[in-house]
Amino acid sequence: MSRPERGTRAMHQALPPALRDAVDDFAEHLSRVRNRSAHTVRAYVTDLVSLLDHAVRMGCVDLAEVDLSVLRSWLARQRTTGAARTSLARRAASARAFSSWAHRAGLVPADVGAALASPRAHRELPNVLRADQAAALVEAPGRGASTAGPAIADSPPTGSALNDSLAAPTPGAAPTATVEAVPLRDRVLLELLYATGVRVSEACGLDVGDVDHGRRVIRVFGKGGRERSVPYGVPAQRALDDWLRRGRPAMVVARSGDALLLGARGGRLNPTTARQIVGAYAETAGLPRTSPHDLRHSAATHLLEGGADLRAVQELLGHSSLASTQIYTHVSVERLRAAYRQAHPRA
């Protein structure tokens, strides 16, 4: 079973053996049969353990006793404790997925979750940077390296991400070379996130061999292990060339393997650290709080505003459904409406 959070682990251990085994078997099914990511499995397990813990408190000792009223009671309790509509919708989906699996596996006589309704999640428009803001962000490491260099690494704006980058210099490499490598790594990370619109986990999962320099495309393995090729532009190519020529050799160690982006100790860059890096440079550039996913949103929106076809953007982002990509058309319309209200005398 995927490692749940500490509170979830305690609740999992306290479940009756039959319910605990069902959780473990479902997690195994998600991981091995459905090929879900560790993050997705962990989210399902967290929801499921919460549900079954609630069922036990209601007096259920067997999986067959977890009926529709128990599912509804669990969601109602989540709502009274302040869960957002999006969280309730996700938890209801987890309950339905488990109920369907348990019925197919012969653990319960009926799929009670099929009748479980969930609140329609209110989908807020994503945060999108302007083109000039995105440019300022991706260029921030270059400016820092040229003006302050190690000073930025010693005292990064948010205090953690860039410090962590230099916490353990590469054995055998000159400290100065390692310090100079970090901005090159950060620049290529930011360039790739904005140029390609890939998820931060996809960027951190890239290997050196996934980069096709001749065609300027990267091979990405997205959700469910689906492979796609994503193009990038000349600025990202320059950042890649600098990183591979002058940056990565200064940070590489035996455990680096084929990883394209390296972390503090030479291993593959962790998505959590990558998020901290993006946030640190956004603060340096005087931008609103920004995450790697905001750069993904910005890339998609700017492509559509520039005339790209919606289905091409869908393929680039790796969305399985066009409905997921259509949110960016709403973003573009809202930006147009805002500009109209601000500028037109009779708005």
Short mmCIF file of C-alpha atoms in Angstrom, two decimals, residues 12-341:
data_model
loop_
_atom_site.label_atom_id
_atom_site.label_comp_id
_atom_site.label_asym_id
_atom_site.label_seq_id
_atom_site.Cartn_x
_atom_site.Cartn_y
_atom_site.Cartn_z
CA HIS A 12 -5.77 2.29 8.84
CA GLN A 13 -4.17 0.17 11.54
CA ALA A 14 -7.25 0.54 13.75
CA LEU A 15 -9.66 -0.80 11.12
CA PRO A 16 -11.05 -4.36 11.43
CA PRO A 17 -8.83 -6.82 9.51
CA ALA A 18 -11.33 -7.35 6.67
CA LEU A 19 -11.67 -3.61 6.03
CA ARG A 20 -7.93 -3.06 6.33
CA ASP A 21 -7.26 -5.82 3.79
CA ALA A 22 -9.81 -4.28 1.41
CA VAL A 23 -7.96 -0.96 1.55
CA ASP A 24 -4.64 -2.66 0.80
CA ASP A 25 -6.08 -4.70 -2.07
CA PHE A 26 -7.72 -1.62 -3.59
CA ALA A 27 -4.44 0.32 -3.38
CA GLU A 28 -2.68 -2.58 -5.09
CA HIS A 29 -5.33 -2.59 -7.82
CA LEU A 30 -4.90 1.13 -8.42
CA SER A 31 -1.13 0.89 -8.58
CA ARG A 32 -0.62 -2.30 -10.57
CA VAL A 33 -3.76 -2.68 -12.67
CA ARG A 34 -4.84 0.94 -13.17
CA ASN A 35 -1.26 2.22 -13.26
CA ARG A 36 -2.09 5.19 -11.06
CA SER A 37 0.70 7.38 -9.70
CA ALA A 38 1.84 7.08 -6.09
CA HIS A 39 0.30 10.50 -5.40
CA THR A 40 -3.09 9.40 -6.78
CA VAL A 41 -3.02 6.13 -4.85
CA ARG A 42 -2.19 8.00 -1.65
CA ALA A 43 -5.16 10.34 -2.19
CA TYR A 44 -7.56 7.42 -2.76
CA VAL A 45 -6.23 5.60 0.31
CA THR A 46 -6.61 8.68 2.49
CA ASP A 47 -10.24 9.13 1.41
CA LEU A 48 -11.05 5.44 1.76
CA VAL A 49 -9.55 5.08 5.23
CA SER A 50 -11.53 8.13 6.35
CA LEU A 51 -14.71 6.58 4.96
CA LEU A 52 -14.19 3.19 6.58
CA ASP A 53 -13.19 4.77 9.89
CA HIS A 54 -16.50 6.64 9.78
CA ALA A 55 -18.33 3.41 8.92
CA VAL A 56 -16.80 1.62 11.92
CA ARG A 57 -17.86 4.48 14.18
CA MET A 58 -21.40 3.95 12.85
CA GLY A 59 -21.26 0.31 13.88
CA CYS A 60 -20.22 -1.39 10.63
CA VAL A 61 -18.00 -4.41 11.14
CA ASP A 62 -18.22 -5.84 7.62
CA LEU A 63 -17.76 -4.27 4.21
CA ALA A 64 -21.25 -5.34 3.13
CA GLU A 65 -22.69 -3.14 5.88
CA VAL A 66 -21.24 0.01 4.28
CA ASP A 67 -24.36 1.08 2.41
CA LEU A 68 -25.47 4.27 0.70
CA SER A 69 -26.60 5.85 3.97
CA VAL A 70 -23.09 5.41 5.38
CA LEU A 71 -21.54 7.03 2.32
CA ARG A 72 -23.92 9.97 2.52
CA SER A 73 -23.33 10.33 6.26
CA TRP A 74 -19.58 10.40 5.68
CA LEU A 75 -19.86 13.15 3.05
CA ALA A 76 -22.23 15.13 5.27
CA ARG A 77 -19.74 14.96 8.11
CA GLN A 78 -16.97 16.14 5.79
CA ARG A 79 -19.10 19.10 4.82
CA THR A 80 -19.84 20.10 8.42
CA THR A 81 -16.11 20.07 9.18
CA GLY A 82 -15.49 22.62 6.43
CA ALA A 83 -14.42 20.55 3.43
CA ALA A 84 -14.55 22.50 0.17
CA ARG A 85 -16.89 21.50 -2.64
CA THR A 86 -13.93 20.34 -4.72
CA SER A 87 -12.74 18.11 -1.85
CA LEU A 88 -16.24 16.67 -1.39
CA ALA A 89 -16.48 15.93 -5.10
CA ARG A 90 -13.12 14.15 -5.06
CA ARG A 91 -14.01 12.11 -1.96
CA ALA A 92 -17.33 11.07 -3.47
CA ALA A 93 -15.45 9.94 -6.58
CA SER A 94 -13.09 7.91 -4.37
CA ALA A 95 -16.04 6.24 -2.66
CA ARG A 96 -17.66 5.40 -6.00
CA ALA A 97 -14.42 3.96 -7.38
CA PHE A 98 -13.92 1.77 -4.32
CA SER A 99 -17.54 0.60 -4.29
CA SER A 100 -17.36 -0.35 -7.96
CA TRP A 101 -14.11 -2.26 -7.45
CA ALA A 102 -15.40 -4.05 -4.33
CA HIS A 103 -18.51 -5.19 -6.21
CA ARG A 104 -16.48 -6.48 -9.18
CA ALA A 105 -14.14 -8.25 -6.78
CA GLY A 106 -17.08 -10.02 -5.11
CA LEU A 107 -16.53 -8.35 -1.74
CA VAL A 108 -19.99 -6.76 -1.63
CA PRO A 109 -23.30 -7.86 -3.18
CA ALA A 110 -24.10 -4.51 -4.82
CA ASP A 111 -22.35 -1.37 -6.03
CA VAL A 112 -23.97 1.04 -3.57
CA GLY A 113 -21.66 3.89 -4.58
CA ALA A 114 -23.20 4.06 -8.05
CA ALA A 115 -26.15 5.97 -6.56
CA LEU A 116 -23.96 8.39 -4.62
CA ALA A 117 -24.33 11.95 -5.84
CA SER A 118 -21.68 14.54 -5.18
CA PRO A 119 -21.73 18.33 -5.15
CA ARG A 120 -20.74 19.86 -8.43
CA ALA A 121 -17.34 21.35 -7.88
CA HIS A 122 -17.12 25.07 -8.48
CA ARG A 123 -14.24 25.43 -10.87
CA GLU A 124 -12.35 28.65 -10.37
CA LEU A 125 -10.39 30.15 -13.23
CA PRO A 126 -6.68 29.34 -12.93
CA ASN A 127 -4.06 31.91 -12.07
CA VAL A 128 -2.37 33.16 -15.24
CA LEU A 129 0.65 35.41 -15.58
CA ARG A 130 0.86 38.04 -18.28
CA ALA A 131 3.44 37.33 -20.96
CA ASP A 132 5.78 39.99 -19.57
CA GLN A 133 5.44 38.54 -16.06
CA ALA A 134 6.23 35.04 -17.32
CA ALA A 135 9.28 36.40 -19.13
CA ALA A 136 10.46 38.17 -15.98
CA LEU A 137 10.12 34.95 -14.01
CA VAL A 138 12.02 32.67 -16.39
CA GLU A 139 14.79 35.25 -16.77
CA ALA A 140 15.19 35.82 -13.01
CA PRO A 141 17.93 33.17 -12.49
CA GLY A 142 20.06 34.70 -15.25
CA ARG A 143 19.81 38.16 -13.74
CA GLY A 144 20.61 36.81 -10.29
CA ALA A 145 23.63 34.87 -11.54
CA SER A 146 25.04 37.87 -13.33
CA THR A 147 24.57 40.43 -10.58
CA ALA A 148 24.70 38.63 -7.26
CA GLY A 149 25.63 35.06 -8.04
CA PRO A 150 26.32 33.15 -4.80
CA ALA A 151 24.60 35.82 -2.71
CA ILE A 152 21.23 34.76 -4.07
CA ALA A 153 22.00 31.14 -3.33
CA ASP A 154 23.21 31.95 0.19
CA SER A 155 20.11 34.03 1.03
CA PRO A 156 17.24 33.17 -1.31
CA PRO A 157 14.04 35.19 -1.02
CA THR A 158 12.04 32.38 0.55
CA GLY A 159 14.94 30.99 2.51
CA SER A 160 14.73 27.29 1.63
CA ALA A 161 14.64 26.19 -1.98
CA LEU A 162 17.82 27.79 -3.24
CA ASN A 163 19.68 27.18 0.02
CA ASP A 164 18.78 23.52 -0.30
CA SER A 165 20.25 23.55 -3.79
CA LEU A 166 23.67 24.33 -2.30
CA ALA A 167 23.36 22.34 0.90
CA ALA A 168 25.67 19.57 -0.31
CA PRO A 169 28.21 20.54 -2.98
CA THR A 170 29.22 17.82 -5.39
CA PRO A 171 32.23 15.87 -4.09
CA GLY A 172 35.29 16.75 -6.07
CA ALA A 173 33.75 19.84 -7.67
CA ALA A 174 34.85 23.34 -6.88
CA PRO A 175 32.28 25.13 -4.69
CA THR A 176 32.25 28.05 -7.10
CA ALA A 177 31.37 25.75 -9.99
CA THR A 178 28.49 24.27 -7.99
CA VAL A 179 27.20 27.71 -7.05
CA GLU A 180 27.29 28.80 -10.67
CA ALA A 181 25.48 25.61 -11.74
CA VAL A 182 22.40 26.26 -9.60
CA PRO A 183 21.09 29.29 -11.53
CA LEU A 184 21.62 27.36 -14.77
CA ARG A 185 19.53 24.49 -13.39
CA ASP A 186 16.86 26.89 -12.16
CA ARG A 187 16.76 28.72 -15.49
CA VAL A 188 16.24 25.53 -17.49
CA LEU A 189 13.56 24.39 -15.04
CA LEU A 190 11.62 27.64 -15.43
CA GLU A 191 12.12 27.76 -19.20
CA LEU A 192 10.86 24.21 -19.67
CA LEU A 193 7.83 24.68 -17.41
CA TYR A 194 6.70 27.75 -19.33
CA ALA A 195 7.85 26.73 -22.82
CA THR A 196 6.21 23.30 -22.73
CA GLY A 197 3.43 23.60 -20.14
CA VAL A 198 4.44 20.27 -18.60
CA ARG A 199 3.51 19.35 -15.04
CA VAL A 200 6.24 19.81 -12.45
CA SER A 201 6.37 16.04 -11.86
CA GLU A 202 6.84 15.52 -15.60
CA ALA A 203 9.67 18.05 -15.74
CA CYS A 204 11.44 16.45 -12.78
CA GLY A 205 10.97 13.02 -14.36
CA LEU A 206 12.83 13.95 -17.55
CA ASP A 207 16.02 12.08 -18.43
CA VAL A 208 18.83 13.49 -20.55
CA GLY A 209 17.80 11.12 -23.35
CA ASP A 210 14.25 12.51 -23.38
CA VAL A 211 15.50 15.71 -25.01
CA ASP A 212 15.62 15.75 -28.81
CA HIS A 213 17.85 18.76 -29.48
CA GLY A 214 17.57 18.48 -33.25
CA ARG A 215 13.78 18.72 -33.37
CA ARG A 216 13.53 20.73 -30.13
CA VAL A 217 11.02 18.39 -28.45
CA ILE A 218 10.99 16.55 -25.16
CA ARG A 219 9.51 13.12 -24.51
CA VAL A 220 7.17 13.29 -21.53
CA PHE A 221 5.51 10.51 -19.56
CA GLY A 222 2.30 11.90 -18.12
CA LYS A 223 -0.57 10.55 -16.05
CA GLY A 224 -1.11 6.84 -16.46
CA GLY A 225 2.30 6.52 -18.10
CA ARG A 226 0.99 8.06 -21.33
CA GLU A 227 3.83 9.26 -23.53
CA ARG A 228 3.73 12.44 -25.59
CA SER A 229 6.19 14.70 -27.40
CA VAL A 230 6.16 18.39 -26.53
CA PRO A 231 8.01 21.12 -28.46
CA TYR A 232 10.03 23.92 -26.89
CA GLY A 233 11.53 27.12 -28.24
CA VAL A 234 14.92 28.69 -28.78
CA PRO A 235 15.25 30.29 -25.29
CA ALA A 236 14.65 26.91 -23.65
CA GLN A 237 17.18 25.34 -26.03
CA ARG A 238 19.81 27.88 -24.97
CA ALA A 239 19.05 27.20 -21.31
CA LEU A 240 19.33 23.45 -21.92
CA ASP A 241 22.64 23.85 -23.74
CA ASP A 242 24.10 25.95 -20.90
CA TRP A 243 22.88 23.52 -18.24
CA LEU A 244 24.16 20.40 -20.00
CA ARG A 245 27.49 21.98 -20.90
CA ARG A 246 28.34 23.95 -17.75
CA GLY A 247 25.78 23.20 -15.05
CA ARG A 248 24.94 19.51 -14.85
CA PRO A 249 28.59 18.32 -14.98
CA ALA A 250 29.30 20.39 -11.84
CA MET A 251 26.47 18.76 -9.86
CA VAL A 252 26.43 15.20 -11.22
CA VAL A 253 27.32 12.31 -8.91
CA ALA A 254 27.12 8.53 -9.21
CA ARG A 255 23.47 8.47 -8.08
CA SER A 256 22.42 11.06 -10.68
CA GLY A 257 21.78 8.40 -13.30
CA ASP A 258 20.19 9.82 -16.43
CA ALA A 259 18.15 12.50 -14.60
CA LEU A 260 18.10 15.77 -16.51
CA LEU A 261 17.47 18.07 -13.54
CA LEU A 262 19.50 17.48 -10.38
CA GLY A 263 18.90 18.41 -6.77
CA ALA A 264 21.15 19.33 -3.88
CA ARG A 265 22.91 16.01 -3.50
CA GLY A 266 23.06 15.14 -7.17
CA GLY A 267 19.91 13.01 -7.27
CA ARG A 268 16.86 13.73 -9.39
CA LEU A 269 15.29 17.11 -8.57
CA ASN A 270 12.29 16.69 -6.27
CA PRO A 271 8.98 18.29 -7.37
CA THR A 272 8.58 19.87 -3.91
CA THR A 273 11.94 21.60 -4.24
CA ALA A 274 11.04 22.63 -7.79
CA ARG A 275 7.87 24.30 -6.47
CA GLN A 276 9.93 26.16 -3.88
CA ILE A 277 12.35 27.32 -6.56
CA VAL A 278 9.54 28.72 -8.71
CA GLY A 279 8.02 30.49 -5.72
CA ALA A 280 11.38 31.96 -4.70
CA TYR A 281 12.10 33.44 -8.11
CA ALA A 282 8.55 34.75 -8.43
CA GLU A 283 9.06 36.65 -5.21
CA THR A 284 12.42 37.91 -6.48
CA ALA A 285 10.75 39.16 -9.66
CA GLY A 286 8.04 40.96 -7.65
CA LEU A 287 5.28 38.69 -8.97
CA PRO A 288 2.23 37.31 -7.18
CA ARG A 289 2.60 33.95 -5.50
CA THR A 290 3.33 31.58 -8.38
CA SER A 291 3.54 27.81 -8.68
CA PRO A 292 4.75 25.53 -11.49
CA HIS A 293 1.10 24.82 -12.32
CA ASP A 294 0.53 28.55 -12.76
CA LEU A 295 3.24 28.48 -15.43
CA ARG A 296 1.40 25.56 -17.06
CA HIS A 297 -1.83 27.59 -16.99
CA SER A 298 0.01 30.59 -18.42
CA ALA A 299 1.56 28.58 -21.25
CA ALA A 300 -1.82 27.16 -22.28
CA THR A 301 -3.58 30.52 -22.11
CA HIS A 302 -0.87 32.33 -24.08
CA LEU A 303 -0.96 29.62 -26.76
CA LEU A 304 -4.72 30.02 -27.20
CA GLU A 305 -4.46 33.82 -27.18
CA GLY A 306 -1.84 33.49 -29.90
CA GLY A 307 -4.20 31.50 -32.11
CA ALA A 308 -3.31 27.89 -31.27
CA ASP A 309 -5.95 25.23 -31.92
CA LEU A 310 -7.69 23.96 -28.78
CA ARG A 311 -7.03 20.32 -29.64
CA ALA A 312 -3.35 21.05 -30.22
CA VAL A 313 -3.16 22.58 -26.76
CA GLN A 314 -4.98 19.54 -25.36
CA GLU A 315 -2.34 17.26 -26.87
CA LEU A 316 0.49 19.47 -25.66
CA LEU A 317 -0.82 19.49 -22.09
CA GLY A 318 -1.58 15.78 -22.08
CA HIS A 319 -5.26 16.21 -21.18
CA SER A 320 -7.31 13.05 -21.77
CA SER A 321 -10.47 15.14 -22.20
CA LEU A 322 -10.99 18.30 -24.20
CA ALA A 323 -13.21 19.58 -21.38
CA SER A 324 -10.10 19.97 -19.21
CA THR A 325 -8.50 22.20 -21.83
CA GLN A 326 -11.57 24.35 -22.43
CA ILE A 327 -11.10 26.13 -19.11
CA TYR A 328 -8.37 28.17 -20.83
CA THR A 329 -10.81 29.55 -23.37
CA HIS A 330 -12.78 30.94 -20.42
CA VAL A 331 -9.59 32.48 -19.06
CA SER A 332 -8.97 34.25 -22.36
CA VAL A 333 -12.54 35.56 -22.49
CA GLU A 334 -12.35 36.82 -18.91
CA ARG A 335 -9.08 38.62 -19.62
CA LEU A 336 -10.70 40.23 -22.66
CA ARG A 337 -13.72 41.27 -20.58
CA ALA A 338 -11.46 42.77 -17.91
CA ALA A 339 -9.53 44.76 -20.51
CA TYR A 340 -12.81 45.95 -22.03
CA ARG A 341 -14.21 47.08 -18.68
#
